Amino acid sequence: VFPTNGLPDFTVIDPDNPNATVTWTNEKPIVVYGYLVVDSLQTLIVEPGTEVFFHEGGGLWVFRDGNIRAEGTLEQPITFQGDRLEPFYDEQPGQWDRIWINEGSQDNVFRHCLIKNNFIGIQAETLPFSYNIDAGLVENTLELENVTIRNNSIAGLFTRNYRVDGTNLQISSGGQYLFAGTGGGAYNFDQCTFANNWRFGIRNTPSVFINNYFQVDQSTIAVVDIESSLFRNCIIYGNSFNEFGLDFEEGQGTDLDLQFQNCLFRSEEEVIQEYIDDENNYLIGDVYVNQQPGFVDFSGGDLRITEDAFVREKGVDTSGLPSNDIAGTPYNSPPPIGCFEFLPE
């Protein structure tokens, strides 16, 4: 997915201190030209309310063993977007490149963040150009809580051999995918809305796609485990007929521990039935297929739910789920499917 003709031009966030911890505050906007790198052993802390603007082609690269903690609040979210401020560009995809994260020993955290209008929202993977047949999962985790990702020309969230924990995650308007989990993975998504209302061209790919292999070279495929992965109370929806796809290769001793519990899918019913019947029990609990979720304005990107929304009270009610939705509204019992509870006006 990343350009293969070499690495991008970049600047290290603090070239004089290899162990630096750099803090971005909300006192004034941060404007990034080109690629800014959080190098190995460096940490970037982004404080609540910070606005980060990227010039065309720019991006943020958390290099192997670097670390980012972008922890906003409900009242003061953090925004990552392009630097064109004219109204026409407010919701236009492809204005900057991506947030690119490699493997490391520390978890990378995004809370109460908006990431929009780039090619890929977040790309998390082992460092490219060094793949081998024995490459396995990273040890650290990408944590996403109350995060909105939208208007991405390629994908909202792309991972390869990565661990992801997503809670109250909202991803919409992706040119190819909303979430593509490739190679190995360990995925835990609770109360998430994947709703693809892409309007800038034709899509031929599912919004949520997961496989268990990657290309080592022109003749070699590596098959990797998917470990202990669970999607609970998630909407997987869009304006195409098939918005959900799994593609697994068999390998000796390969583990496929992946389940979707009480989720709503837009897909051909026979495809969903194959997943239900599969001996791996990919789909468990109540399975809902091709129902209208009940968004306030799907085509316009307002993914809140209406009073009579189908997804209300359809979620499983169990321990470990968040108590409030992405907007801070307490979840009812049982909760809805997706990242929004209905809030009367």
GROMACS .gro file of C-alpha atoms in nm:
model
  345
    1VAL     CA    1   0.000   0.000   0.000
    2PHE     CA    2   0.290   0.235   0.066
    3PRO     CA    3   0.487   0.361  -0.238
    4THR     CA    4   0.747   0.100  -0.333
    5ASN     CA    5   0.986   0.331  -0.513
    6GLY     CA    6   1.157   0.432  -0.190
    7LEU     CA    7   1.084   0.603   0.137
    8PRO     CA    8   0.927   0.951   0.143
    9ASP     CA    9   1.126   1.264   0.219
   10PHE     CA   10   1.111   1.313   0.594
   11THR     CA   11   1.221   1.521   0.890
   12VAL     CA   12   1.274   1.375   1.237
   13ILE     CA   13   1.059   1.545   1.499
   14ASP     CA   14   1.365   1.617   1.720
   15PRO     CA   15   1.684   1.532   1.526
   16ASP     CA   16   1.912   1.637   1.814
   17ASN     CA   17   1.764   1.411   2.081
   18PRO     CA   18   1.710   1.045   1.990
   19ASN     CA   19   1.517   0.987   2.316
   20ALA     CA   20   1.301   1.299   2.293
   21THR     CA   21   0.946   1.331   2.416
   22VAL     CA   22   0.779   1.604   2.211
   23THR     CA   23   0.446   1.755   2.317
   24TRP     CA   24   0.206   1.934   2.083
   25THR     CA   25  -0.031   2.169   2.265
   26ASN     CA   26  -0.350   2.338   2.156
   27GLU     CA   27  -0.204   2.688   2.191
   28LYS     CA   28  -0.167   2.718   1.814
   29PRO     CA   29  -0.220   2.492   1.511
   30ILE     CA   30   0.050   2.246   1.406
   31VAL     CA   31   0.126   2.256   1.031
   32VAL     CA   32   0.325   1.969   0.876
   33TYR     CA   33   0.504   1.985   0.541
   34GLY     CA   34   0.639   1.659   0.401
   35TYR     CA   35   0.673   1.359   0.633
   36LEU     CA   36   0.739   1.414   1.002
   37VAL     CA   37   0.900   1.115   1.176
   38VAL     CA   38   0.875   1.008   1.537
   39ASP     CA   39   1.200   0.814   1.539
   40SER     CA   40   1.292   0.502   1.735
   41LEU     CA   41   1.279   0.568   2.112
   42GLN     CA   42   1.104   0.902   2.059
   43THR     CA   43   0.752   0.983   2.182
   44LEU     CA   44   0.497   1.230   2.048
   45ILE     CA   45   0.226   1.345   2.289
   46VAL     CA   46  -0.067   1.534   2.137
   47GLU     CA   47  -0.269   1.724   2.395
   48PRO     CA   48  -0.648   1.770   2.394
   49GLY     CA   49  -0.783   2.029   2.151
   50THR     CA   50  -0.476   2.027   1.925
   51GLU     CA   51  -0.535   2.085   1.554
   52VAL     CA   52  -0.283   1.927   1.317
   53PHE     CA   53  -0.281   2.034   0.950
   54PHE     CA   54  -0.089   1.850   0.677
   55HIS     CA   55   0.020   2.004   0.348
   56GLU     CA   56  -0.038   1.807   0.027
   57GLY     CA   57   0.166   1.484   0.031
   58GLY     CA   58   0.249   1.519   0.397
   59GLY     CA   59   0.208   1.266   0.673
   60LEU     CA   60   0.311   1.149   1.017
   61TRP     CA   61   0.539   0.847   1.046
   62VAL     CA   62   0.580   0.671   1.381
   63PHE     CA   63   0.889   0.469   1.299
   64ARG     CA   64   0.973   0.130   1.446
   65ASP     CA   65   0.996   0.161   1.828
   66GLY     CA   66   0.862   0.516   1.819
   67ASN     CA   67   0.544   0.602   2.008
   68ILE     CA   68   0.244   0.833   1.974
   69ARG     CA   69  -0.020   0.920   2.231
   70ALA     CA   70  -0.293   1.144   2.089
   71GLU     CA   71  -0.539   1.164   2.378
   72GLY     CA   72  -0.812   1.419   2.337
   73THR     CA   73  -1.132   1.451   2.537
   74LEU     CA   74  -1.500   1.469   2.450
   75GLU     CA   75  -1.492   1.846   2.502
   76GLN     CA   76  -1.153   1.893   2.335
   77PRO     CA   77  -1.099   1.642   2.053
   78ILE     CA   78  -0.780   1.628   1.848
   79THR     CA   79  -0.806   1.685   1.472
   80PHE     CA   80  -0.575   1.562   1.193
   81GLN     CA   81  -0.665   1.706   0.851
   82GLY     CA   82  -0.536   1.882   0.540
   83ASP     CA   83  -0.423   2.244   0.542
   84ARG     CA   84  -0.670   2.377   0.284
   85LEU     CA   85  -0.920   2.576   0.486
   86GLU     CA   86  -1.158   2.687   0.209
   87PRO     CA   87  -1.511   2.547   0.258
   88PHE     CA   88  -1.481   2.338  -0.062
   89TYR     CA   89  -1.202   2.129   0.095
   90ASP     CA   90  -1.372   2.068   0.428
   91GLU     CA   91  -1.483   1.714   0.330
   92GLN     CA   92  -1.264   1.633   0.030
   93PRO     CA   93  -1.053   1.312   0.039
   94GLY     CA   94  -0.690   1.274  -0.066
   95GLN     CA   95  -0.553   1.607   0.060
   96TRP     CA   96  -0.263   1.450   0.252
   97ASP     CA   97  -0.107   1.108   0.281
   98ARG     CA   98  -0.147   0.911   0.607
   99ILE     CA   99  -0.055   0.842   0.967
  100TRP     CA  100   0.187   0.553   0.933
  101ILE     CA  101   0.279   0.342   1.237
  102ASN     CA  102   0.538   0.063   1.259
  103GLU     CA  103   0.595  -0.200   1.526
  104GLY     CA  104   0.728  -0.123   1.872
  105SER     CA  105   0.730  -0.210   2.241
  106GLN     CA  106   0.470   0.047   2.347
  107ASP     CA  107   0.103   0.080   2.253
  108ASN     CA  108   0.009   0.367   2.023
  109VAL     CA  109  -0.303   0.546   2.144
  110PHE     CA  110  -0.567   0.767   1.979
  111ARG     CA  111  -0.860   0.887   2.192
  112HIS     CA  112  -1.127   1.139   2.095
  113CYS     CA  113  -0.965   1.212   1.759
  114LEU     CA  114  -1.092   1.310   1.415
  115ILE     CA  115  -0.877   1.196   1.120
  116LYS     CA  116  -1.006   1.301   0.780
  117ASN     CA  117  -0.947   1.382   0.414
  118ASN     CA  118  -0.630   1.181   0.344
  119PHE     CA  119  -0.537   0.875   0.137
  120ILE     CA  120  -0.522   0.639   0.436
  121GLY     CA  121  -0.638   0.741   0.782
  122ILE     CA  122  -0.404   0.514   0.981
  123GLN     CA  123  -0.173   0.249   0.836
  124ALA     CA  124  -0.025   0.024   1.105
  125GLU     CA  125   0.220  -0.249   1.003
  126THR     CA  126   0.560  -0.402   1.049
  127LEU     CA  127   0.824  -0.198   0.876
  128PRO     CA  128   0.801  -0.244   0.495
  129PHE     CA  129   1.081  -0.365   0.273
  130SER     CA  130   1.187  -0.623   0.532
  131TYR     CA  131   0.919  -0.888   0.504
  132ASN     CA  132   1.011  -1.251   0.539
  133ILE     CA  133   0.823  -1.577   0.544
  134ASP     CA  134   0.844  -1.595   0.925
  135ALA     CA  135   0.713  -1.245   0.996
  136GLY     CA  136   0.451  -1.260   1.272
  137LEU     CA  137   0.230  -1.032   1.475
  138VAL     CA  138   0.366  -0.724   1.644
  139GLU     CA  139   0.378  -0.723   2.024
  140ASN     CA  140   0.227  -0.378   2.074
  141THR     CA  141  -0.132  -0.262   2.010
  142LEU     CA  142  -0.296   0.024   1.828
  143GLU     CA  143  -0.564   0.158   2.064
  144LEU     CA  144  -0.852   0.357   1.913
  145GLU     CA  145  -1.120   0.493   2.143
  146ASN     CA  146  -1.393   0.740   2.039
  147VAL     CA  147  -1.216   0.800   1.708
  148THR     CA  148  -1.375   0.918   1.381
  149ILE     CA  149  -1.199   0.848   1.050
  150ARG     CA  150  -1.356   0.961   0.723
  151ASN     CA  151  -1.302   1.069   0.363
  152ASN     CA  152  -1.003   0.849   0.285
  153SER     CA  153  -0.925   0.784  -0.084
  154ILE     CA  154  -0.795   0.432  -0.015
  155ALA     CA  155  -0.878   0.316   0.339
  156GLY     CA  156  -0.974   0.446   0.678
  157LEU     CA  157  -0.771   0.189   0.870
  158PHE     CA  158  -0.521  -0.045   0.704
  159THR     CA  159  -0.321  -0.295   0.909
  160ARG     CA  160  -0.072  -0.571   0.837
  161ASN     CA  161   0.041  -0.812   1.112
  162TYR     CA  162  -0.098  -0.574   1.376
  163ARG     CA  163  -0.303  -0.579   1.695
  164VAL     CA  164  -0.593  -0.333   1.716
  165ASP     CA  165  -0.836  -0.248   1.996
  166GLY     CA  166  -1.121  -0.025   1.877
  167THR     CA  167  -1.400   0.112   2.097
  168ASN     CA  168  -1.671   0.352   1.977
  169LEU     CA  169  -1.493   0.376   1.644
  170GLN     CA  170  -1.666   0.547   1.352
  171ILE     CA  171  -1.521   0.501   1.001
  172SER     CA  172  -1.700   0.623   0.689
  173SER     CA  173  -1.645   0.733   0.329
  174GLY     CA  174  -1.355   0.515   0.212
  175GLY     CA  175  -1.258   0.486  -0.154
  176GLN     CA  176  -1.168   0.117  -0.122
  177TYR     CA  177  -1.194  -0.003   0.239
  178LEU     CA  178  -1.300   0.129   0.576
  179PHE     CA  179  -1.100  -0.139   0.757
  180ALA     CA  180  -0.859  -0.378   0.587
  181GLY     CA  181  -0.687  -0.618   0.825
  182THR     CA  182  -0.421  -0.808   0.630
  183GLY     CA  183  -0.156  -1.063   0.717
  184GLY     CA  184  -0.191  -1.171   1.076
  185GLY     CA  185  -0.388  -0.980   1.331
  186ALA     CA  186  -0.556  -0.961   1.668
  187TYR     CA  187  -0.866  -0.743   1.652
  188ASN     CA  188  -1.109  -0.636   1.921
  189PHE     CA  189  -1.378  -0.392   1.812
  190ASP     CA  190  -1.668  -0.295   2.043
  191GLN     CA  191  -1.962  -0.070   1.947
  192CYS     CA  192  -1.810   0.035   1.614
  193THR     CA  193  -1.977   0.176   1.303
  194PHE     CA  194  -1.823   0.096   0.963
  195ALA     CA  195  -2.058   0.274   0.720
  196ASN     CA  196  -1.928   0.347   0.372
  197ASN     CA  197  -2.112   0.636   0.208
  198TRP     CA  198  -1.833   0.701  -0.048
  199ARG     CA  199  -1.963   0.937  -0.319
  200PHE     CA  200  -1.651   1.019  -0.519
  201GLY     CA  201  -1.649   0.720  -0.756
  202ILE     CA  202  -1.724   0.351  -0.793
  203ARG     CA  203  -1.609   0.100  -0.530
  204ASN     CA  204  -1.554  -0.271  -0.595
  205THR     CA  205  -1.418  -0.368  -0.255
  206PRO     CA  206  -1.593  -0.448   0.075
  207SER     CA  207  -1.590  -0.192   0.352
  208VAL     CA  208  -1.452  -0.445   0.602
  209PHE     CA  209  -1.204  -0.698   0.467
  210ILE     CA  210  -0.983  -0.941   0.660
  211ASN     CA  211  -0.729  -1.194   0.532
  212ASN     CA  212  -0.446  -1.390   0.694
  213TYR     CA  213  -0.161  -1.365   0.444
  214PHE     CA  214   0.074  -1.120   0.278
  215GLN     CA  215   0.304  -1.117  -0.022
  216VAL     CA  216   0.669  -1.182   0.067
  217ASP     CA  217   0.789  -1.166  -0.293
  218GLN     CA  218   0.652  -1.236  -0.639
  219SER     CA  219   0.634  -1.610  -0.575
  220THR     CA  220   0.589  -1.641  -0.198
  221ILE     CA  221   0.287  -1.593   0.027
  222ALA     CA  222   0.321  -1.588   0.406
  223VAL     CA  223   0.025  -1.714   0.611
  224VAL     CA  224  -0.006  -1.570   0.961
  225ASP     CA  225  -0.230  -1.635   1.263
  226ILE     CA  226  -0.536  -1.434   1.351
  227GLU     CA  227  -0.539  -1.447   1.729
  228SER     CA  228  -0.835  -1.404   1.966
  229SER     CA  229  -1.034  -1.151   1.763
  230LEU     CA  230  -1.388  -1.034   1.837
  231PHE     CA  231  -1.618  -0.774   1.683
  232ARG     CA  232  -1.912  -0.700   1.919
  233ASN     CA  233  -2.215  -0.483   1.839
  234CYS     CA  234  -2.070  -0.349   1.515
  235ILE     CA  235  -2.239  -0.212   1.202
  236ILE     CA  236  -2.077  -0.315   0.870
  237TYR     CA  237  -2.273  -0.127   0.607
  238GLY     CA  238  -2.239   0.076   0.291
  239ASN     CA  239  -2.380   0.173  -0.046
  240SER     CA  240  -2.257  -0.143  -0.223
  241PHE     CA  241  -2.411  -0.491  -0.218
  242ASN     CA  242  -2.118  -0.667  -0.045
  243GLU     CA  243  -1.955  -0.473   0.236
  244PHE     CA  244  -1.800  -0.765   0.425
  245GLY     CA  245  -1.532  -1.007   0.309
  246LEU     CA  246  -1.304  -1.274   0.458
  247ASP     CA  247  -1.027  -1.441   0.257
  248PHE     CA  248  -0.819  -1.702   0.436
  249GLU     CA  249  -0.534  -1.923   0.322
  250GLU     CA  250  -0.468  -2.247   0.502
  251GLY     CA  251  -0.123  -2.304   0.649
  252GLN     CA  252   0.024  -2.566   0.874
  253GLY     CA  253  -0.087  -2.491   1.228
  254THR     CA  254  -0.246  -2.160   1.128
  255ASP     CA  255  -0.490  -2.023   1.384
  256LEU     CA  256  -0.810  -1.841   1.279
  257ASP     CA  257  -0.971  -1.721   1.601
  258LEU     CA  258  -1.216  -1.461   1.470
  259GLN     CA  259  -1.580  -1.397   1.562
  260PHE     CA  260  -1.847  -1.135   1.500
  261GLN     CA  261  -2.114  -1.116   1.772
  262ASN     CA  262  -2.446  -0.934   1.730
  263CYS     CA  263  -2.337  -0.744   1.422
  264LEU     CA  264  -2.532  -0.601   1.130
  265PHE     CA  265  -2.397  -0.675   0.780
  266ARG     CA  266  -2.476  -0.553   0.434
  267SER     CA  267  -2.390  -0.850   0.215
  268GLU     CA  268  -2.538  -1.117  -0.003
  269GLU     CA  269  -2.731  -1.350   0.225
  270GLU     CA  270  -2.571  -1.664   0.086
  271VAL     CA  271  -2.226  -1.525   0.168
  272ILE     CA  272  -2.328  -1.456   0.527
  273GLN     CA  273  -2.484  -1.801   0.552
  274GLU     CA  274  -2.152  -1.957   0.447
  275TYR     CA  275  -1.980  -1.774   0.732
  276ILE     CA  276  -2.252  -1.885   0.976
  277ASP     CA  277  -2.218  -2.247   0.864
  278ASP     CA  278  -1.838  -2.247   0.867
  279GLU     CA  279  -1.688  -2.476   1.130
  280ASN     CA  280  -1.489  -2.180   1.266
  281ASN     CA  281  -1.815  -2.014   1.382
  282TYR     CA  282  -1.720  -1.671   1.252
  283LEU     CA  283  -2.068  -1.524   1.315
  284ILE     CA  284  -2.224  -1.578   1.658
  285GLY     CA  285  -2.513  -1.436   1.858
  286ASP     CA  286  -2.781  -1.256   1.660
  287VAL     CA  287  -2.684  -1.200   1.296
  288TYR     CA  288  -2.861  -0.920   1.108
  289VAL     CA  289  -2.833  -0.900   0.729
  290ASN     CA  290  -2.933  -0.619   0.491
  291GLN     CA  291  -3.140  -0.422   0.740
  292GLN     CA  292  -3.134  -0.042   0.723
  293PRO     CA  293  -2.947   0.063   1.039
  294GLY     CA  294  -3.154   0.377   1.088
  295PHE     CA  295  -2.897   0.653   1.047
  296VAL     CA  296  -3.008   1.015   1.066
  297ASP     CA  297  -2.851   1.091   0.725
  298PHE     CA  298  -2.635   0.811   0.583
  299SER     CA  299  -2.550   0.979   0.251
  300GLY     CA  300  -2.470   1.304   0.430
  301GLY     CA  301  -2.248   1.131   0.685
  302ASP     CA  302  -2.464   1.179   0.995
  303LEU     CA  303  -2.440   0.831   1.148
  304ARG     CA  304  -2.637   0.902   1.462
  305ILE     CA  305  -2.945   0.682   1.491
  306THR     CA  306  -3.312   0.775   1.488
  307GLU     CA  307  -3.574   0.687   1.747
  308ASP     CA  308  -3.709   0.400   1.536
  309ALA     CA  309  -3.367   0.279   1.416
  310PHE     CA  310  -3.341  -0.095   1.359
  311VAL     CA  311  -3.012  -0.120   1.550
  312ARG     CA  312  -3.156   0.007   1.879
  313GLU     CA  313  -3.139  -0.251   2.159
  314LYS     CA  314  -3.001  -0.516   1.920
  315GLY     CA  315  -2.656  -0.540   2.079
  316VAL     CA  316  -2.535  -0.803   2.319
  317ASP     CA  317  -2.519  -0.677   2.678
  318THR     CA  318  -2.212  -0.816   2.848
  319SER     CA  319  -1.911  -0.710   3.050
  320GLY     CA  320  -1.625  -0.516   2.899
  321LEU     CA  321  -1.836  -0.293   2.674
  322PRO     CA  322  -1.816   0.088   2.702
  323SER     CA  323  -2.071   0.263   2.922
  324ASN     CA  324  -2.105   0.572   2.698
  325ASP     CA  325  -2.122   0.616   2.322
  326ILE     CA  326  -1.889   0.818   2.099
  327ALA     CA  327  -2.083   1.138   2.181
  328GLY     CA  328  -2.086   1.073   2.557
  329THR     CA  329  -2.445   0.946   2.577
  330PRO     CA  330  -2.491   0.652   2.818
  331TYR     CA  331  -2.570   0.324   2.647
  332ASN     CA  332  -2.903   0.164   2.731
  333SER     CA  333  -2.936  -0.200   2.831
  334PRO     CA  334  -2.929  -0.374   2.594
  335PRO     CA  335  -2.716  -0.135   2.388
  336PRO     CA  336  -2.759  -0.063   2.017
  337ILE     CA  337  -2.537  -0.196   1.742
  338GLY     CA  338  -2.285   0.072   1.640
  339CYS     CA  339  -2.117   0.363   1.815
  340PHE     CA  340  -2.425   0.583   1.876
  341GLU     CA  341  -2.704   0.547   2.130
  342PHE     CA  342  -3.030   0.725   2.046
  343LEU     CA  343  -3.050   1.063   2.220
  344PRO     CA  344  -3.391   1.235   2.223
  345GLU     CA  345  -3.376   1.600   2.127
   0.00000   0.00000   0.00000
